[in-house]
Coordinates of C-alpha atoms and ligand atoms in Angstrom, one line a residue:
M1 CA 25.3 -23.0 -31.9
K2 CA 27.8 -22.5 -28.9
Y3 CA 30.7 -25.0 -28.5
Q4 CA 32.7 -26.1 -25.4
R5 CA 35.9 -27.7 -25.0
L6 CA 36.0 -31.3 -24.6
R7 CA 36.2 -33.2 -21.1
G8 CA 39.8 -33.3 -19.7
V9 CA 41.3 -30.4 -21.9
K10 CA 42.2 -26.9 -21.0
D11 CA 42.2 -23.4 -22.3
V12 CA 45.2 -21.9 -20.5
L13 CA 44.3 -18.4 -20.5
P14 CA 46.5 -15.2 -20.4
D15 CA 46.2 -14.9 -16.6
S16 CA 47.9 -18.2 -16.4
T17 CA 50.3 -18.3 -19.2
P18 CA 52.9 -16.1 -17.7
V19 CA 53.5 -19.0 -15.1
W20 CA 53.8 -21.3 -18.1
E21 CA 56.4 -19.1 -19.8
H22 CA 58.3 -19.0 -16.7
I23 CA 58.5 -22.9 -16.4
I24 CA 59.5 -23.2 -20.1
T25 CA 62.1 -20.3 -19.8
K26 CA 63.6 -21.5 -16.7
A27 CA 63.8 -25.2 -18.0
C28 CA 65.3 -23.9 -21.3
G29 CA 68.0 -22.0 -19.2
V30 CA 69.0 -25.2 -17.3
F31 CA 69.1 -27.3 -20.6
G32 CA 71.4 -24.7 -22.1
M33 CA 73.7 -25.0 -19.0
Y34 CA 73.8 -28.8 -19.4
D35 CA 74.3 -28.7 -23.2
Y36 CA 71.0 -30.3 -24.2
R37 CA 69.6 -29.4 -27.8
L38 CA 65.9 -28.8 -28.7
L39 CA 64.2 -31.6 -30.9
I40 CA 60.8 -31.2 -32.1
T41 CA 58.8 -34.4 -33.1
P42 CA 55.4 -35.1 -34.4
T43 CA 52.4 -35.3 -32.3
I44 CA 51.1 -38.1 -34.4
E45 CA 52.9 -41.5 -34.7
E46 CA 52.2 -45.2 -35.8
I47 CA 50.4 -47.0 -33.1
G48 CA 53.3 -49.8 -33.1
L49 CA 55.8 -47.3 -31.9
F50 CA 53.9 -47.2 -28.5
T51 CA 52.7 -50.8 -28.2
R52 CA 56.2 -51.7 -28.8
G53 CA 57.9 -48.9 -26.9
I54 CA 55.7 -48.3 -24.0
G55 CA 54.5 -52.1 -23.6
E56 CA 51.3 -53.9 -24.3
S57 CA 50.6 -54.3 -20.5
S58 CA 50.7 -50.8 -19.6
D59 CA 47.7 -49.0 -18.7
I60 CA 48.6 -46.3 -21.5
V61 CA 48.5 -48.7 -24.2
M62 CA 45.7 -50.8 -22.9
K63 CA 43.2 -48.2 -22.0
E64 CA 44.4 -44.7 -22.4
M65 CA 45.5 -44.1 -26.2
Y66 CA 43.9 -41.7 -28.5
D67 CA 44.0 -43.9 -31.8
F68 CA 42.3 -43.6 -35.1
K69 CA 42.8 -44.8 -38.7
D70 CA 43.8 -42.1 -41.2
K71 CA 42.2 -41.9 -44.6
K72 CA 44.6 -44.5 -46.0
G73 CA 43.7 -46.7 -43.1
R74 CA 47.0 -46.5 -41.2
H75 CA 46.6 -47.0 -37.5
I76 CA 47.6 -43.7 -35.9
V77 CA 47.9 -42.4 -32.2
L78 CA 48.2 -39.1 -30.7
R79 CA 51.4 -39.5 -28.8
P80 CA 50.8 -40.5 -25.0
E81 CA 54.2 -39.6 -24.1
G82 CA 57.5 -38.4 -25.7
T83 CA 60.1 -40.7 -25.2
A84 CA 59.2 -43.3 -27.9
G85 CA 58.9 -40.5 -30.5
V86 CA 62.3 -39.2 -29.7
V87 CA 63.9 -42.6 -29.8
R88 CA 62.3 -43.1 -33.3
A89 CA 63.6 -39.7 -34.4
Y90 CA 67.2 -40.5 -33.0
I91 CA 67.3 -43.8 -34.9
E92 CA 65.4 -42.6 -38.1
N93 CA 67.8 -39.4 -38.4
N94 CA 71.1 -41.2 -37.4
M95 CA 71.6 -39.0 -34.5
G96 CA 73.9 -41.4 -32.7
P97 CA 75.7 -42.7 -31.0
K98 CA 75.6 -39.7 -28.4
A99 CA 73.0 -37.2 -28.2
N100 CA 71.5 -35.0 -25.4
L101 CA 68.0 -33.8 -26.4
F102 CA 65.1 -31.9 -24.9
Y103 CA 61.6 -31.5 -26.2
L104 CA 58.4 -29.8 -25.2
G105 CA 54.7 -30.5 -26.4
Q106 CA 51.3 -31.8 -26.0
M107 CA 50.8 -35.6 -24.9
F108 CA 47.2 -37.1 -25.1
R109 CA 46.0 -39.9 -22.6
Y110 CA 42.4 -40.9 -22.4
E111 CA 42.4 -40.7 -18.4
R112 CA 39.7 -40.0 -15.8
P113 CA 40.1 -36.2 -15.8
Q114 CA 40.8 -34.5 -12.3
A115 CA 42.8 -31.6 -11.2
G116 CA 46.5 -32.3 -12.2
R117 CA 45.2 -35.0 -14.8
Y118 CA 44.1 -34.3 -18.0
R119 CA 43.5 -35.9 -21.4
E120 CA 45.7 -33.5 -23.2
F121 CA 48.6 -32.1 -21.2
F122 CA 52.1 -30.5 -21.8
Q123 CA 55.4 -32.2 -20.9
I124 CA 58.9 -30.7 -21.2
G125 CA 61.3 -33.8 -21.4
V126 CA 64.7 -34.8 -21.7
E127 CA 66.4 -37.8 -23.4
S128 CA 70.2 -38.5 -23.4
F129 CA 71.8 -41.3 -25.4
G130 CA 74.9 -43.1 -25.5
D131 CA 76.2 -42.9 -22.1
A132 CA 75.7 -45.9 -19.7
T133 CA 77.6 -44.5 -16.8
P134 CA 76.1 -43.7 -13.3
Y135 CA 77.5 -40.2 -13.9
K136 CA 74.9 -39.8 -16.6
D137 CA 72.3 -41.0 -14.4
A138 CA 73.1 -38.6 -11.5
E139 CA 73.5 -35.9 -13.9
V140 CA 70.1 -36.0 -15.5
I141 CA 68.6 -36.4 -11.8
R142 CA 70.6 -33.3 -10.8
M143 CA 69.3 -31.5 -14.0
A144 CA 65.7 -32.3 -13.0
A145 CA 66.3 -31.0 -9.4
G146 CA 68.0 -27.9 -10.9
I147 CA 64.8 -27.3 -13.1
I148 CA 62.4 -27.6 -10.2
E149 CA 64.8 -25.0 -8.1
A150 CA 65.0 -22.8 -10.9
I151 CA 61.2 -22.8 -11.3
G152 CA 61.0 -22.1 -7.7
I153 CA 59.0 -25.2 -6.5
T154 CA 60.0 -25.9 -2.8
G155 CA 59.5 -29.1 -0.8
S156 CA 59.3 -31.7 -3.5
I157 CA 60.7 -35.1 -2.6
L158 CA 63.0 -37.2 -5.0
N159 CA 62.2 -40.7 -4.9
I160 CA 64.5 -43.3 -6.6
N161 CA 64.5 -47.0 -7.4
C162 CA 66.3 -49.6 -9.4
L163 CA 64.4 -51.9 -11.8
A164 CA 67.5 -54.1 -12.8
A165 CA 66.2 -57.3 -10.9
E166 CA 68.0 -60.5 -11.0
D167 CA 66.7 -63.5 -12.6
G168 CA 64.2 -65.2 -10.5
Y169 CA 63.1 -62.2 -8.7
Y170 CA 59.7 -62.0 -10.5
D171 CA 58.8 -65.4 -10.0
K172 CA 59.4 -65.1 -6.4
L173 CA 57.4 -61.8 -6.1
K174 CA 54.6 -63.6 -8.0
A175 CA 54.5 -66.6 -5.7
F176 CA 54.4 -64.1 -2.6
L177 CA 51.5 -62.1 -4.3
E178 CA 49.7 -65.3 -5.0
T179 CA 49.4 -65.9 -1.2
K180 CA 47.6 -62.5 -1.0
R181 CA 45.1 -62.9 -3.6
P182 CA 42.2 -62.5 -1.2
H183 CA 43.4 -59.0 0.0
L184 CA 44.2 -57.6 -3.6
C185 CA 41.9 -55.2 -5.4
E186 CA 40.6 -56.2 -8.9
D187 CA 43.1 -54.0 -10.7
C188 CA 45.9 -55.6 -8.8
L189 CA 44.6 -59.1 -9.5
N190 CA 44.9 -58.3 -13.2
K191 CA 48.4 -56.9 -12.8
L192 CA 49.4 -60.0 -10.8
E193 CA 48.9 -61.9 -14.1
R194 CA 50.7 -59.5 -16.6
V195 CA 53.0 -57.4 -14.5
P196 CA 53.2 -58.4 -10.9
I197 CA 55.6 -55.7 -10.0
R198 CA 53.0 -53.0 -10.5
V199 CA 50.9 -54.4 -7.6
L200 CA 53.7 -53.0 -5.4
D201 CA 52.8 -49.6 -6.5
C202 CA 49.0 -49.7 -5.8
K203 CA 47.5 -46.7 -3.9
N204 CA 44.8 -48.8 -2.4
E205 CA 45.2 -49.0 1.6
T206 CA 44.2 -52.8 1.8
C207 CA 46.7 -53.7 -1.1
K208 CA 49.5 -51.7 0.5
K209 CA 49.1 -53.5 3.7
A210 CA 48.9 -56.9 1.9
V211 CA 52.3 -56.3 0.2
V212 CA 54.2 -54.9 3.2
D213 CA 56.4 -58.0 3.5
A214 CA 56.7 -58.6 -0.4
P215 CA 60.4 -59.4 -1.5
L216 CA 62.0 -56.1 -2.4
I217 CA 63.4 -55.5 -5.9
T218 CA 66.5 -53.5 -4.2
Q219 CA 67.3 -56.5 -2.2
N220 CA 67.3 -58.5 -5.5
L221 CA 69.3 -56.5 -8.0
K222 CA 71.8 -57.9 -10.5
P223 CA 75.2 -57.4 -9.0
D224 CA 76.3 -54.9 -12.0
A225 CA 73.1 -52.9 -11.6
L226 CA 73.7 -52.9 -7.7
A227 CA 77.0 -51.4 -8.1
H228 CA 75.7 -48.8 -10.6
Y229 CA 72.8 -47.9 -8.2
V230 CA 75.2 -47.5 -5.1
K231 CA 77.4 -45.2 -7.3
I232 CA 74.3 -43.1 -8.4
K233 CA 73.4 -42.7 -4.7
E234 CA 77.0 -41.5 -3.8
L235 CA 76.9 -39.0 -6.8
L236 CA 73.6 -37.6 -5.7
N237 CA 74.9 -37.4 -2.2
S238 CA 78.1 -35.4 -3.4
T239 CA 76.0 -32.8 -5.1
G240 CA 73.7 -32.3 -2.1
T241 CA 70.8 -33.6 -4.0
A242 CA 68.5 -35.4 -1.2
F243 CA 66.6 -38.5 -2.3
V244 CA 64.4 -41.2 -0.6
E245 CA 64.8 -44.8 -1.7
T246 CA 61.3 -46.0 -2.6
P247 CA 61.5 -49.7 -3.5
T248 CA 57.8 -49.8 -4.2
M249 CA 58.1 -47.3 -7.1
V250 CA 57.7 -48.9 -10.4
R251 CA 56.7 -46.5 -13.1
G252 CA 53.7 -46.9 -15.4
L253 CA 55.8 -47.7 -18.6
D254 CA 57.5 -50.9 -19.5
Y255 CA 60.8 -49.5 -21.2
Y256 CA 62.7 -48.9 -17.8
T257 CA 65.7 -51.1 -17.3
G258 CA 67.6 -49.5 -14.5
T259 CA 67.4 -46.6 -11.9
V260 CA 64.1 -44.8 -11.9
F261 CA 63.2 -41.5 -10.1
E262 CA 60.0 -39.3 -9.3
F263 CA 59.8 -36.0 -7.9
T264 CA 56.6 -35.9 -5.8
T265 CA 54.8 -33.1 -3.9
D266 CA 52.0 -32.9 -1.3
K267 CA 50.5 -29.7 -2.9
L268 CA 48.4 -31.7 -5.4
G269 CA 46.0 -34.7 -4.9
P270 CA 47.4 -38.0 -4.0
Q271 CA 46.7 -39.6 -7.6
Q272 CA 48.6 -37.0 -9.3
N273 CA 51.4 -35.9 -7.0
T274 CA 54.3 -36.7 -9.3
I275 CA 55.5 -33.5 -11.1
L276 CA 58.5 -35.0 -13.0
A277 CA 59.5 -38.5 -13.6
G278 CA 62.0 -40.6 -15.6
G279 CA 64.6 -43.3 -15.4
R280 CA 67.3 -45.3 -17.5
Y281 CA 65.9 -47.5 -20.4
D282 CA 68.8 -49.3 -22.0
N283 CA 66.9 -51.6 -24.4
L284 CA 64.3 -49.4 -26.2
V285 CA 66.6 -48.0 -29.0
E286 CA 67.3 -51.7 -30.1
E287 CA 63.8 -52.8 -29.5
L288 CA 62.6 -49.9 -32.0
G289 CA 65.0 -51.1 -34.8
G290 CA 68.3 -49.1 -33.7
K291 CA 71.7 -50.3 -32.4
K292 CA 71.9 -51.2 -28.8
T293 CA 72.3 -47.8 -27.1
P294 CA 72.1 -46.8 -23.4
A295 CA 69.5 -44.1 -22.5
T296 CA 68.1 -42.2 -19.8
G297 CA 65.6 -39.3 -19.4
F298 CA 62.6 -37.8 -17.7
A299 CA 59.6 -35.6 -18.3
L300 CA 57.8 -33.0 -16.3
G301 CA 54.1 -31.9 -16.4
I302 CA 53.7 -28.3 -17.0
E303 CA 50.1 -28.2 -15.8
R304 CA 51.2 -29.9 -12.5
M305 CA 54.2 -27.5 -12.1
A306 CA 52.0 -24.5 -12.8
E307 CA 49.3 -25.6 -10.2
V308 CA 51.9 -26.1 -7.7
L309 CA 53.3 -22.6 -8.3
T310 CA 49.9 -20.9 -8.2
G311 CA 48.6 -23.0 -5.2
E312 CA 51.6 -21.4 -3.3
G313 CA 50.5 -17.8 -4.2
K314 CA 53.6 -17.4 -6.6
T315 CA 52.8 -14.9 -9.3
V316 CA 55.0 -14.4 -12.4
D317 CA 54.3 -11.1 -14.3
L318 CA 56.6 -12.0 -17.3
N319 CA 54.6 -9.8 -19.7
V320 CA 53.9 -6.6 -17.7
P321 CA 55.0 -3.5 -20.0
D322 CA 57.7 -1.4 -18.8
I323 CA 55.8 1.6 -20.1
F324 CA 52.5 2.4 -21.3
I325 CA 51.9 5.5 -23.4
V326 CA 48.9 7.5 -22.9
A327 CA 48.4 9.8 -25.7
D328 CA 45.7 12.5 -26.5
K329 CA 43.8 11.7 -29.8
A330 CA 45.4 14.6 -31.4
Y331 CA 48.9 13.1 -30.9
L332 CA 48.5 9.5 -31.8
N333 CA 51.3 9.8 -34.4
E334 CA 53.7 11.2 -31.9
G335 CA 52.7 8.3 -29.4
Y336 CA 53.0 5.8 -32.1
G337 CA 56.5 7.1 -32.9
L338 CA 57.6 6.9 -29.2
L339 CA 56.2 3.4 -29.0
N340 CA 58.5 2.3 -31.8
K341 CA 61.5 4.2 -30.5
L342 CA 61.0 2.6 -27.0
R343 CA 60.8 -1.0 -28.4
A344 CA 63.8 -0.4 -30.5
Q345 CA 65.8 0.3 -27.3
G346 CA 64.5 -3.2 -25.8
I347 CA 61.8 -1.5 -23.6
K348 CA 58.3 -3.4 -23.5
A349 CA 55.9 -0.8 -24.3
A350 CA 52.4 -0.8 -25.0
M351 CA 49.6 1.7 -26.1
S352 CA 46.0 1.9 -27.2
F353 CA 45.3 3.5 -30.7
E354 CA 41.6 4.4 -30.0
G355 CA 42.4 7.8 -28.6
N356 CA 40.0 7.2 -25.5
S357 CA 40.0 9.6 -22.5
F358 CA 43.2 9.7 -20.2
K359 CA 41.1 8.4 -17.6
S360 CA 40.4 5.2 -19.6
Q361 CA 43.8 4.8 -21.0
F362 CA 45.3 5.1 -17.2
R363 CA 42.8 2.3 -16.4
E364 CA 44.2 0.1 -19.0
A365 CA 47.7 0.8 -18.0
E366 CA 46.8 0.0 -14.5
S367 CA 45.1 -3.5 -15.6
K368 CA 48.2 -4.3 -17.4
K369 CA 50.4 -3.6 -14.4
S370 CA 52.6 -1.3 -16.4
R371 CA 55.5 0.0 -14.3
F372 CA 55.4 3.5 -16.2
V373 CA 53.0 5.6 -17.7
V374 CA 54.2 8.3 -20.3
V375 CA 51.6 11.0 -21.2
I376 CA 51.5 12.9 -24.3
G377 CA 49.0 15.7 -24.3
E378 CA 49.0 19.3 -25.3
N379 CA 51.1 20.8 -22.5
E380 CA 53.9 17.9 -23.1
I381 CA 54.0 18.8 -26.9
K382 CA 54.2 22.5 -26.1
A383 CA 57.1 21.9 -23.5
G384 CA 58.8 19.5 -26.0
N385 CA 59.1 16.7 -23.3
F386 CA 57.2 13.8 -22.0
A387 CA 55.3 13.3 -18.6
L388 CA 56.5 10.2 -17.0
K389 CA 54.8 8.7 -14.1
N390 CA 56.3 5.8 -12.0
M391 CA 53.1 3.8 -11.2
K392 CA 54.5 2.3 -8.0
S393 CA 55.6 5.7 -6.2
G394 CA 53.1 7.9 -8.1
T395 CA 55.8 10.4 -8.9
Q396 CA 55.8 12.1 -11.9
Q397 CA 58.2 14.2 -13.9
L398 CA 58.6 16.0 -17.4
V399 CA 61.7 14.3 -19.1
D400 CA 63.0 13.9 -22.6
F401 CA 63.4 10.6 -24.5
D402 CA 66.9 9.6 -23.3
C403 CA 65.7 10.3 -19.7
I404 CA 62.7 7.8 -20.1
V405 CA 65.0 5.2 -21.4
K406 CA 67.5 5.6 -18.5
E407 CA 64.8 5.9 -15.9
V408 CA 62.9 2.5 -17.2
K409 CA 66.0 0.5 -17.5
K410 CA 67.2 1.7 -14.1
Ligands
HAM501 P1 55.3 -40.1 -17.0 O1 55.5 -40.6 -15.4 O2 54.1 -40.8 -17.7 O3 56.7 -40.4 -17.8 O4 54.9 -38.6 -17.2 C1 55.8 -37.6 -16.7 C2 55.1 -36.4 -16.2 O5 54.1 -36.0 -17.0 C3 54.2 -37.0 -14.8 O6 55.1 -36.9 -13.9 C4 53.4 -35.7 -14.7 O7 53.8 -34.5 -14.2 C5 53.0 -35.5 -16.2 N1 51.8 -36.2 -16.7 C6 51.5 -37.5 -16.9 N2 50.3 -37.7 -17.2 C7 49.5 -36.6 -17.0 C8 48.2 -36.0 -17.3 N3 47.3 -37.0 -17.5 N4 47.9 -35.0 -17.0 C9 48.8 -34.0 -16.6 N5 50.3 -34.3 -16.4 C10 50.5 -35.5 -16.5 C11 56.7 -40.3 -19.2 O8 56.0 -39.7 -20.0 C12 58.1 -40.6 -19.6 N6 58.1 -40.5 -21.1 C13 59.3 -39.8 -19.0 C14 60.4 -40.3 -19.5 C15 61.4 -39.7 -20.3 N7 61.3 -41.3 -18.9 C16 62.4 -41.4 -19.6 N8 62.5 -40.2 -20.5

């Protein structure tokens, strides 16, 4: 019996994982600069956390959750996103009032699989608690932009919007949308009843045309939210962070209360062009049983970032050995000794222990893209030195151990 992976999930093979390591390493470097600490939360949570947290009317809760009953009959969900679990952990472990956290791990959504859209995917996320100021929104957005820059993705667009509508806006919007019923797709007709604002975000061309004159949220903001939003834009400008105001961007999760943002790219299909997204959610901590606490954050999808980078032909060779040891079968002990001495010096060294022919060992060194090869054969042992070959230039010299270290570290 041969088994295959399930639909919508991926094996990330060693050819691709260096790009993943690159993304994770760069993101962690930025978190260090901004003083954010790693938090690890479980992949499984009680279902209520998400129905309460993300919202009953969201697509995720309505259609996409992987849920099951455990052996004691508890209703469990494989987390579809990270924020709700982080908020639970923040409350349960009394981490307040202020905490700057980041996390990474698998999320699960039963979506229609396609390039950049998977049923199990990895997010790197950030949640910041306890700061209600526009400086915090601007800092979090700047940090997101910094991560994208550090990863090396170019040409992405930062879209921003504010969701703090004044009372009466939703009634006004619903009344407008009612007049457009004949032009709306079935999905939008459904949303019109539940969450009219999401109709504005529909990708269907007919729906887009129908809502062109809809009352916009940014023209109907609460006065204090408007001032906050204006300040965020001023701060983004002050750090040279380019953005586009997109008043139809509403996000798919119900917990947002203020400024939201998405970084999009034209390098992936139109349905999954968002590589990083987030926003302010000032009510969620209280809704999930904690004290009222302002919060904001974002998450990026590692698969989408990796697909953009590889699509642009960017290769990352993180795990290339500095040096590969080619040893005659009679000198495996000497080779093994050298391998450990090199590693002790912080040099990435590799070797194959089977004592195959020099030709086959050289082939292995080439396939691993090793920068140097050191040869240990009878001649070298007699000379009391090692033959060091620079695989890029092709030059070879007889050198001692200290010289190898110096040359490789140069
Ligand atoms: P989200 O927009 O649902 O937000 O997801 C964030 C990112 O995860 C997306 O921009 C995308 O890169 C990636 N992503 C989402 N779904 C998939 C999928 N099916 N396959 C591959 N990648 C995917 C959140 O999850 C919020 N928790 C973000 C947040 C944090 N807001 C505040 N704090």
